[in-house]
Amino acid sequence: MADLFKHEADFEDRVRQSFARQKAMETIGASLTLVEPGTIEIEMPFSADLTQQHGFLHAGIISAALDSACGYAAYSVMPSDAAVLTIEFKINLLSPGKGERFLFRGSVTKPGRTIIVADGQAFAFDADGSAKQIATMTATLMTVSGRTDIRG
Amino acid sequence: MADLFKHEADFEDRVRQSFARQKAMETIGASLTLVEPGTIEIEMPFSADLTQQHGFLHAGIISAALDSACGYAAYSVMPSDAAVLTIEFKINLLSPGKGERFLFRGSVTKPGRTIIVADGQAFAFDADGSAKQIATMTATLMTVSGRTDIRG
Amino acid sequence: MADLFKHEADFEDRVRQSFARQKAMETIGASLTLVEPGTIEIEMPFSADLTQQHGFLHAGIISAALDSACGYAAYSVMPSDAAVLTIEFKINLLSPGKGERFLFRGSVTKPGRTIIVADGQAFAFDADGSAKQIATMTATLMTVSGRTDIRG
Amino acid sequence: MADLFKHEADFEDRVRQSFARQKAMETIGASLTLVEPGTIEIEMPFSADLTQQHGFLHAGIISAALDSACGYAAYSVMPSDAAVLTIEFKINLLSPGKGERFLFRGSVTKPGRTIIVADGQAFAFDADGSAKQIATMTATLMTVSGRTDIRG
């Protein structure tokens, strides 16, 4: 994976520092568990505080973690002075967000100077460690340069 | 609005009771502020705990509130014994999630026996009360009947 | 509508000239019937040559006309020397593409220097002139400047 | 691939017969080149009649072929008496539709009794046979049973 996409030497530091500033990720208990050029993984344990009405992980929380995974996958292949913005994403919920912990993977599908397309997959893990894909995302990200109000 | 869509007499109770079970909405500080047949509004104050790396409301949190607004818009026009599931949604982020408070409106675009399409709009309000649309969503919801593991 | 969006004086000429170069629109029998700044309408008669397996208008043909409507809605508010590219779109098919003729409307939801978001609606008309919405689209368009291989 | 998804013995006949009724596919010059349970490929040569304003294959035509590929991928794993309807799809255009011929692959990502999710990829081939991915789609399909007005 590490050789698929052109990237700056400081990509991992930039991703980790920016992710650390995402208070929403801390609030939902999500951690960065893989940082490769063009591929990011985020993991989180189940929490009853993040559920919808049937007691499963809320689709919006799945979206939040997948959006961060896709966004940082794109960010990891951007120039060092760029910031990343999510233009849009689409998510399909494939199975209920039922499990002990969750993994969210974002991967760059198409790099680009201005527009980057990334795909995301969310998995739920049972107590016995068996995994089930619960969601799939396609996200469009934008490279933003030269704006002083946003960085990272 | 109240006459646009066929609905059961107990629609408001069902929506309010189901929303109250969504712990994720409580966690992000969101409240139900309008319940009409086919239209739902959810509001929440800004919170630094829900931000992305630039200090704005995280796109995933915007998605969570809009998904609930669209889901309950659909649910409000479903039969009393049905449950609602989100099949998929797409969100475009139009402007940064910057404001003192936020409003999320979900409206049914196309009712149906099995599949309901709803559209959502998110607005940010400044300290002076001026509003700006920050996101637009289209969601596909499904009516689920006769399953005992999910209700509402 | 004409005052909603900033636009160049030559917007209508540019839209009409570019549309005339879209051979795909000619092939499916589509004409440009409204050109306002930020709003475009395209109409076409039903044709058995454009159907799916049940004899209705193929979802992809509906997409083609809506994509052009959204793309030209965006293009109508771009600078005179810019070209428009579709980054992505999402379409929900609300009802079968059954009718004597069809109208496709594209409207700018959010203008922008680089990224423009437009929404589209497709309608089918019966022999008696009654209309039914058959599809809804959200499209993300990009302004491209300074490339000599594409124009319009 | 053939063993990934449960399917009826007559899946290939049903797919081929239904595809043959899609006049839109004939009109755009598309042929069915692979029919496996859960995977469909459609191919077509470039035609100037299907272009957008820059002379590339129109995004809507790419959508039409990918929608058919995803729809038949879903249909191939449905019961023999079912019909398939496209609920919605999202497409990202990754590169211009420039090439001598095009291949559109649809694959089931998540089978289901009522709802099936399929992903699509479009490729352009140069004169020298080198391929480039030009689009990616996610589509939501529905199994429809017991309706006499639609079949296949």
XYZ file of C-alpha atoms in Angstrom:
608
model
C 0.000 0.000 0.000
C 2.763 2.383 1.002
C 3.937 2.777 -2.570
C 0.645 3.224 -4.333
C 0.371 6.969 -3.876
C 2.820 9.859 -3.995
C 3.082 11.492 -0.587
C 5.167 13.862 1.514
C 7.624 12.495 4.086
C 5.683 14.083 6.971
C 2.313 12.570 6.039
C 1.941 10.482 9.194
C 2.738 13.353 11.589
C 0.327 15.648 9.791
C -2.480 13.082 9.887
C -1.937 12.271 13.572
C -1.753 15.930 14.581
C -4.884 16.863 12.661
C -6.814 13.836 13.927
C -5.829 14.780 17.494
C -7.552 18.154 16.958
C -10.854 16.459 15.965
C -12.656 16.670 19.298
C -15.595 14.777 17.805
C -13.390 11.690 17.419
C -12.357 11.881 21.077
C -16.001 12.336 22.086
C -17.064 9.162 20.275
C -14.033 7.235 21.580
C -12.364 6.755 18.192
C -8.611 6.203 17.750
C -6.355 6.237 14.731
C -4.952 2.714 14.348
C -3.387 2.745 10.870
C -1.811 5.585 8.886
C -0.462 4.659 5.468
C -0.266 6.856 2.364
C -3.800 6.676 1.009
C -5.178 4.336 3.697
C -6.409 5.157 7.194
C -8.010 2.974 9.853
C -9.972 4.228 12.845
C -11.305 2.005 15.610
C -13.749 2.478 18.443
C -15.480 0.339 21.056
C -19.258 0.107 21.200
C -20.824 2.692 23.493
C -24.467 2.864 24.558
C -24.126 6.663 24.381
C -23.882 6.516 20.586
C -26.922 4.402 19.769
C -30.077 4.868 17.748
C -33.514 3.745 18.943
C -32.868 -0.002 18.532
C -29.664 0.059 20.576
C -27.315 -0.174 17.562
C -24.555 2.290 16.664
C -26.231 5.368 15.102
C -25.742 5.666 11.328
C -24.516 9.217 11.866
C -21.760 8.046 14.199
C -20.723 5.428 11.625
C -20.692 8.311 9.119
C -18.575 10.490 11.385
C -15.870 7.850 11.781
C -15.941 6.901 8.072
C -15.830 10.566 7.021
C -12.704 11.031 9.157
C -11.161 7.834 7.744
C -11.820 8.926 4.147
C -10.783 12.517 4.849
C -7.452 11.512 6.353
C -6.827 8.960 3.611
C -7.078 11.903 1.194
C -5.095 14.216 3.487
C -2.252 11.663 3.699
C -1.492 12.137 -0.005
C -1.838 15.936 -0.064
C 1.016 18.477 -0.074
C 2.301 19.429 3.383
C 0.766 22.904 3.367
C -2.718 21.830 2.286
C -5.929 21.444 4.267
C -8.661 18.905 3.514
C -12.379 19.637 3.209
C -15.173 17.108 2.705
C -17.308 18.165 -0.262
C -19.809 15.325 0.009
C -20.214 11.684 0.840
C -22.731 8.873 0.387
C -23.097 5.998 2.781
C -24.997 2.713 2.470
C -25.862 0.996 5.727
C -25.490 -2.708 4.997
C -26.176 -4.248 8.421
C -27.092 -2.976 11.891
C -24.255 -1.364 13.855
C -24.185 -4.225 16.344
C -20.881 -5.340 17.870
C -18.281 -4.974 20.589
C -15.997 -2.779 18.536
C -15.876 -1.189 15.111
C -13.247 -0.575 12.468
C -13.512 2.149 9.827
C -11.170 2.034 6.832
C -10.761 4.867 4.333
C -8.777 4.386 1.104
C -7.998 6.737 -1.746
C -9.641 5.531 -4.949
C -8.535 8.417 -7.150
C -5.890 10.959 -6.146
C -5.898 14.407 -7.742
C -4.536 17.902 -7.365
C -7.855 19.472 -6.313
C -10.349 16.618 -5.976
C -9.684 13.281 -4.288
C -12.172 10.411 -4.184
C -11.938 7.962 -1.286
C -13.932 4.877 -0.366
C -14.716 3.748 3.145
C -15.785 0.491 4.738
C -17.069 -0.015 8.272
C -16.869 -3.347 10.081
C -18.425 -4.569 13.325
C -16.611 -7.135 15.448
C -18.370 -9.617 17.737
C -17.086 -10.685 21.136
C -15.482 -13.683 19.399
C -13.661 -11.413 16.937
C -15.676 -12.274 13.828
C -16.151 -9.287 11.518
C -19.128 -8.136 9.461
C -19.173 -5.210 7.030
C -21.854 -2.763 8.176
C -21.401 0.190 5.825
C -19.765 1.410 2.642
C -18.984 5.044 1.801
C -17.800 7.050 -1.174
C -16.488 10.517 -0.317
C -15.277 13.460 -2.378
C -12.563 15.507 -0.702
C -10.964 18.789 -1.712
C -7.423 20.050 -1.295
C -7.444 23.604 0.032
C -4.249 25.660 -0.145
C -3.357 29.145 0.982
C -6.202 29.712 3.425
C -5.000 30.909 6.782
C -8.255 30.185 8.643
C -7.985 26.450 8.145
C -5.015 24.168 8.342
C -4.632 20.387 8.449
C -47.778 20.732 5.880
C -49.988 18.665 8.179
C -52.198 17.604 5.311
C -49.634 16.688 2.741
C -49.101 13.112 3.853
C -51.343 10.347 5.151
C -50.416 9.483 8.713
C -51.607 7.686 11.831
C -53.152 9.644 14.726
C -50.324 8.637 17.076
C -47.503 9.797 14.807
C -46.187 12.479 17.150
C -46.066 10.210 20.217
C -44.291 7.507 18.258
C -41.706 9.930 16.894
C -41.046 11.518 20.291
C -40.757 8.154 22.066
C -38.398 6.741 19.452
C -36.262 9.891 19.372
C -35.988 9.747 23.174
C -34.422 6.290 22.807
C -31.680 7.599 20.464
C -28.894 8.039 23.002
C -26.669 9.460 20.277
C -28.990 12.478 19.981
C -28.752 13.099 23.738
C -24.964 12.739 23.564
C -24.669 15.426 20.880
C -27.172 17.694 22.686
C -29.874 17.509 20.005
C -33.585 18.089 20.703
C -36.707 17.493 18.662
C -38.287 20.924 18.028
C -40.891 20.208 15.335
C -42.917 17.071 14.612
C -45.349 17.315 11.694
C -46.458 14.519 9.370
C -43.585 14.292 6.930
C -41.476 17.079 8.474
C -39.144 16.982 11.467
C -36.852 19.602 12.942
C -33.985 18.938 15.320
C -31.899 21.649 16.979
C -28.643 21.698 18.876
C -26.226 24.262 20.269
C -22.620 24.397 19.116
C -20.310 22.298 21.258
C -16.514 22.216 21.090
C -16.747 18.467 21.835
C -18.228 17.833 18.385
C -15.705 19.611 16.193
C -13.346 18.607 13.406
C -9.760 19.841 13.147
C -10.650 23.440 12.194
C -13.000 23.937 15.133
C -16.202 23.607 13.084
C -19.022 21.114 13.683
C -17.835 17.716 12.324
C -19.513 16.647 9.075
C -20.371 13.341 10.716
C -22.252 15.075 13.516
C -24.165 17.126 10.934
C -24.915 13.788 9.240
C -26.098 12.203 12.472
C -28.617 14.965 13.163
C -29.792 15.115 9.530
C -30.115 11.324 9.369
C -32.355 11.423 12.445
C -34.390 14.301 10.988
C -34.903 12.454 7.683
C -35.530 9.128 9.417
C -38.207 10.553 11.688
C -39.789 12.489 8.812
C -40.235 9.099 7.143
C -41.286 7.387 10.365
C -43.986 10.026 10.967
C -45.894 8.815 7.903
C -45.440 5.075 8.533
C -48.052 2.697 9.984
C -48.117 2.538 13.799
C -46.531 -0.923 13.995
C -43.638 -0.209 11.641
C -39.979 0.468 12.333
C -37.726 2.688 10.221
C -34.293 1.778 8.885
C -31.911 4.042 6.977
C -30.823 2.310 3.763
C -28.473 5.047 2.608
C -27.945 8.776 2.467
C -25.820 11.328 0.653
C -24.792 14.640 2.129
C -23.221 17.705 0.532
C -21.397 20.030 2.895
C -22.122 23.510 1.564
C -20.410 25.704 4.166
C -18.363 25.160 7.336
C -20.355 24.117 10.408
C -19.700 27.423 12.128
C -22.366 28.957 14.368
C -23.921 29.274 17.800
C -26.674 26.779 17.124
C -27.856 24.499 14.343
C -31.178 23.428 12.887
C -31.703 20.207 10.939
C -34.879 19.765 8.913
C -35.986 16.489 7.357
C -38.931 16.368 4.922
C -40.515 13.501 3.047
C -40.046 13.947 -0.701
C -41.701 10.699 -1.757
C -43.786 8.518 0.556
C -44.175 4.831 -0.200
C -45.208 1.533 1.331
C -41.678 0.090 1.552
C -39.310 2.867 0.446
C -39.521 6.515 1.514
C -37.234 9.249 0.202
C -36.595 12.260 2.433
C -34.517 15.394 1.986
C -32.673 17.203 4.727
C -31.259 20.679 5.168
C -28.909 21.857 7.896
C -28.635 25.514 8.928
C -26.132 27.327 11.157
C -27.253 30.357 13.163
C -24.946 33.217 14.163
C -25.076 35.014 17.484
C -27.283 37.630 15.774
C -29.711 34.953 14.578
C -28.851 35.066 10.888
C -29.049 31.639 9.240
C -26.878 29.974 6.609
C -27.510 26.602 4.978
C -24.514 24.368 5.671
C -25.602 21.004 4.278
C -28.148 19.197 2.136
C -29.034 15.495 2.377
C -31.057 12.951 0.430
C -31.891 9.803 2.381
C -33.598 6.525 1.495
C -35.550 4.972 4.358
C -37.266 1.619 4.630
C -40.429 0.603 6.428
C -39.852 -2.590 8.390
C -42.848 -4.531 9.709
C -43.209 -7.668 11.762
C -39.723 -7.788 13.205
C -39.721 -8.206 16.967
C -36.063 -7.237 17.484
C -36.607 -3.685 16.312
C -39.424 -1.283 16.955
C -39.861 2.424 16.399
C -34.910 33.607 -10.464
C -32.859 35.817 -12.753
C -31.466 37.839 -9.867
C -30.576 35.075 -7.479
C -27.086 34.388 -8.803
C -24.257 36.540 -10.129
C -23.628 35.751 -13.780
C -21.914 37.020 -16.931
C -23.919 38.811 -19.620
C -23.208 36.068 -22.167
C -24.443 33.201 -19.986
C -27.320 32.187 -22.251
C -25.211 32.082 -25.416
C -22.546 30.034 -23.718
C -25.063 27.542 -22.346
C -26.855 27.173 -25.680
C -23.610 26.759 -27.643
C -22.219 24.180 -25.242
C -25.504 22.249 -25.090
C -25.571 22.176 -28.894
C -22.193 20.369 -28.806
C -23.573 17.608 -26.546
C -24.318 14.999 -29.184
C -25.742 12.719 -26.494
C -28.584 15.194 -25.941
C -29.406 15.197 -29.649
C -29.289 11.394 -29.693
C -31.853 11.133 -26.893
C -34.030 13.851 -28.434
C -33.531 16.405 -25.638
C -33.912 20.171 -26.116
C -33.019 23.121 -23.952
C -36.289 24.881 -23.059
C -35.268 27.280 -20.271
C -31.977 29.079 -19.630
C -31.911 31.358 -16.587
C -28.935 32.162 -14.370
C -28.766 29.148 -12.088
C -31.771 27.314 -13.584
C -31.966 25.137 -16.695
C -34.815 23.098 -18.133
C -34.451 20.323 -20.682
C -37.393 18.508 -22.296
C -37.725 15.372 -24.359
C -40.516 13.199 -25.735
C -40.821 9.543 -24.759
C -38.979 7.226 -27.122
C -39.150 3.430 -27.144
C -35.436 3.473 -28.064
C -34.541 4.706 -24.593
C -36.351 2.193 -22.438
C -35.372 -0.362 -19.831
C -36.806 -3.870 -19.684
C -40.305 -2.817 -18.506
C -40.779 -0.281 -21.284
C -40.143 2.779 -19.106
C -37.510 5.451 -19.682
C -34.136 3.999 -18.582
C -32.800 5.423 -15.309
C -29.530 6.165 -17.080
C -31.280 8.298 -19.685
C -33.060 10.185 -16.901
C -29.607 10.638 -15.355
C -28.114 11.889 -18.607
C -30.736 14.621 -19.020
C -30.623 15.594 -15.320
C -26.820 15.680 -15.357
C -26.926 18.078 -18.309
C -29.587 20.201 -16.589
C -27.542 20.427 -13.368
C -24.281 20.930 -15.246
C -25.643 23.821 -17.302
C -27.323 25.356 -14.256
C -23.830 25.494 -12.744
C -22.222 26.601 -16.000
C -24.701 29.502 -16.324
C -23.214 31.161 -13.233
C -19.548 30.512 -14.075
C -17.077 33.046 -15.530
C -17.113 33.298 -19.327
C -13.783 31.530 -19.793
C -14.551 28.545 -17.560
C -15.509 24.978 -18.395
C -17.755 22.766 -16.289
C -17.015 19.210 -15.176
C -19.327 16.870 -13.268
C -17.503 15.523 -10.224
C -20.325 13.284 -9.040
C -24.078 12.984 -8.720
C -26.656 10.935 -6.882
C -30.092 10.181 -8.222
C -33.173 8.721 -6.547
C -35.729 7.170 -8.873
C -39.089 8.045 -7.324
C -41.517 6.620 -9.885
C -41.260 4.720 -13.179
C -40.243 6.800 -16.194
C -43.673 6.452 -17.766
C -45.148 9.330 -19.788
C -45.524 11.078 -23.113
C -42.830 13.622 -22.437
C -40.335 14.513 -19.723
C -38.987 17.678 -18.165
C -35.639 17.886 -16.367
C -34.899 20.920 -14.200
C -31.485 21.740 -12.757
C -31.038 24.531 -10.190
C -27.983 25.825 -8.400
C -28.271 25.193 -4.667
C -24.880 26.581 -3.714
C -22.698 28.651 -6.035
C -18.947 28.770 -5.443
C -15.672 29.673 -7.101
C -14.482 26.086 -7.585
C -17.349 23.834 -6.447
C -21.017 24.322 -7.307
C -23.821 22.147 -5.963
C -26.982 21.816 -8.059
C -30.213 19.918 -7.544
C -32.285 18.340 -10.270
C -35.854 17.175 -10.595
C -37.323 15.048 -13.373
C -41.025 15.050 -14.224
C -43.113 12.802 -16.478
C -46.157 14.215 -18.273
C -49.191 12.152 -19.228
C -51.151 12.572 -22.435
C -53.537 14.833 -20.478
C -50.635 17.025 -19.306
C -50.609 15.978 -15.661
C -47.110 15.873 -14.189
C -45.465 13.462 -11.762
C -41.987 13.789 -10.289
C -39.996 10.705 -11.248
C -36.495 11.507 -9.978
C -34.425 13.812 -7.805
C -30.686 14.478 -8.195
C -27.925 16.229 -6.302
C -24.831 16.978 -8.378
C -21.415 18.418 -7.582
C -19.885 20.425 -10.420
C -16.447 21.944 -10.794
C -15.315 25.126 -12.480
C -12.268 24.449 -14.641
C -10.214 27.385 -15.911
C -7.163 27.658 -18.084
C -7.331 24.242 -19.720
C -7.097 24.395 -23.475
C -8.321 20.846 -24.115
C -11.772 21.553 -22.747
C -14.004 24.556 -23.127
C -17.643 25.216 -22.331
C -16.970 -15.541 -8.148
C -19.595 -18.093 -9.134
C -19.880 -19.404 -5.610
C -20.054 -16.179 -3.690
C -23.796 -15.685 -3.921
C -26.832 -17.947 -3.761
C -28.650 -17.928 -7.092
C -31.247 -19.744 -9.172
C -30.183 -22.132 -11.945
C -31.788 -19.962 -14.630
C -30.001 -16.741 -13.621
C -28.064 -16.324 -16.861
C -31.094 -16.820 -19.117
C -33.129 -14.380 -17.093
C -30.390 -11.725 -17.178
C -29.808 -12.130 -20.916
C -33.518 -12.015 -21.738
C -34.147 -8.953 -19.611
C -31.068 -7.143 -20.968
C -32.258 -7.877 -24.506
C -35.462 -5.974 -23.698
C -33.528 -2.848 -22.626
C -33.783 -0.867 -25.850
C -31.646 1.873 -24.315
C -28.683 -0.545 -24.218
C -29.122 -1.352 -27.897
C -29.393 2.358 -28.695
C -26.076 3.124 -27.004
C -24.422 0.061 -28.562
C -23.872 -1.823 -25.305
C -23.546 -5.631 -25.090
C -23.576 -8.034 -22.192
C -20.132 -9.668 -22.066
C -20.089 -11.419 -18.673
C -22.920 -12.909 -16.620
C -21.901 -14.493 -13.323
C -23.960 -14.724 -10.129
C -23.479 -11.290 -8.602
C -21.196 -9.917 -11.341
C -22.099 -8.453 -14.716
C -19.961 -6.848 -17.420
C -21.236 -4.670 -20.224
C -19.068 -3.321 -23.038
C -19.526 -0.703 -25.716
C -17.417 1.026 -28.350
C -16.951 4.795 -28.317
C -19.549 6.638 -30.373
C -19.532 10.330 -31.232
C -23.330 10.226 -30.866
C -23.003 9.775 -27.098
C -20.663 12.627 -26.251
C -20.825 15.687 -24.055
C -19.542 19.107 -25.116
C -15.827 18.200 -24.961
C -16.205 15.121 -27.152
C -15.968 12.611 -24.286
C -18.555 9.969 -23.398
C -21.435 11.737 -21.597
C -21.557 11.070 -17.833
C -25.215 10.104 -18.243
C -24.343 7.405 -20.761
C -21.672 6.074 -18.401
C -24.415 6.088 -15.743
C -26.848 4.229 -17.990
C -24.406 1.391 -18.656
C -23.265 1.206 -15.014
C -26.875 1.258 -13.782
C -27.643 -1.707 -16.032
C -24.501 -3.529 -14.884
C -25.361 -2.994 -11.198
C -29.041 -3.758 -11.751
C -28.327 -7.068 -13.488
C -25.683 -7.996 -10.916
C -28.480 -7.683 -8.343
C -31.033 -9.400 -10.603
C -28.696 -12.379 -11.103
C -29.026 -13.310 -7.416
C -32.788 -12.725 -7.137
C -35.498 -15.411 -7.139
C -36.701 -16.456 -10.592
C -40.072 -14.699 -10.305
C -38.716 -11.350 -9.111
C -38.217 -8.069 -10.944
C -35.467 -5.554 -10.196
C -35.939 -1.820 -9.668
C -33.210 0.781 -9.153
C -33.980 2.808 -6.031
C -31.007 5.141 -6.334
C -27.376 5.371 -7.335
C -24.410 7.670 -6.906
C -21.629 7.995 -9.430
C -18.223 9.666 -9.195
C -16.623 10.594 -12.492
C -12.915 9.960 -11.987
C -11.519 10.743 -15.442
C -12.901 11.908 -18.789
C -14.789 9.282 -20.807
C -12.074 9.164 -23.440
C -11.250 5.892 -25.185
C -11.912 3.465 -28.015
C -14.143 1.215 -25.973
C -15.572 1.018 -22.476
C -16.216 -1.711 -19.939
C -18.782 -1.426 -17.145
C -18.667 -3.911 -14.282
C -21.394 -4.286 -11.663
C -20.871 -6.471 -8.560
C -23.129 -7.247 -5.637
C -21.649 -5.866 -2.423
C -24.486 -6.903 -0.149
C -27.235 -9.336 -1.135
C -30.588 -9.189 0.655
C -34.176 -10.310 0.395
C -35.588 -6.853 -0.404
C -32.600 -4.526 -0.765
C -29.402 -5.306 -2.655
C -26.382 -3.003 -2.796
C -24.108 -3.227 -5.836
C -20.953 -1.386 -6.813
C -19.951 -0.477 -10.331
C -16.722 0.469 -12.046
C -16.319 1.913 -15.528
C -13.099 1.598 -17.523
C -11.957 3.252 -20.754
C -9.618 1.403 -23.095
C -7.146 3.123 -25.426
C -6.333 1.964 -28.928
C -3.358 0.086 -27.435
C -5.627 -1.721 -24.963
C -4.489 0.054 -21.799
C -7.311 0.591 -19.316
C -8.161 3.514 -17.037
C -10.943 3.614 -14.466
C -13.268 6.508 -15.343
C -16.116 6.117 -12.862
C -17.277 4.383 -9.708
C -20.908 3.788 -8.710
C -22.823 2.569 -5.687
C -26.413 1.525 -6.423
C -29.322 0.390 -4.276
C -31.624 -2.112 -5.984
C -34.931 -3.548 -4.873
C -36.442 -6.976 -5.395
C -40.045 -6.653 -6.524
C -42.308 -9.711 -6.391
C -45.900 -10.309 -7.349
C -46.397 -7.314 -9.613
C -47.853 -8.219 -12.969
C -47.011 -4.916 -14.686
C -43.294 -5.460 -14.419
C -41.239 -8.571 -14.907
C -37.511 -9.219 -15.216
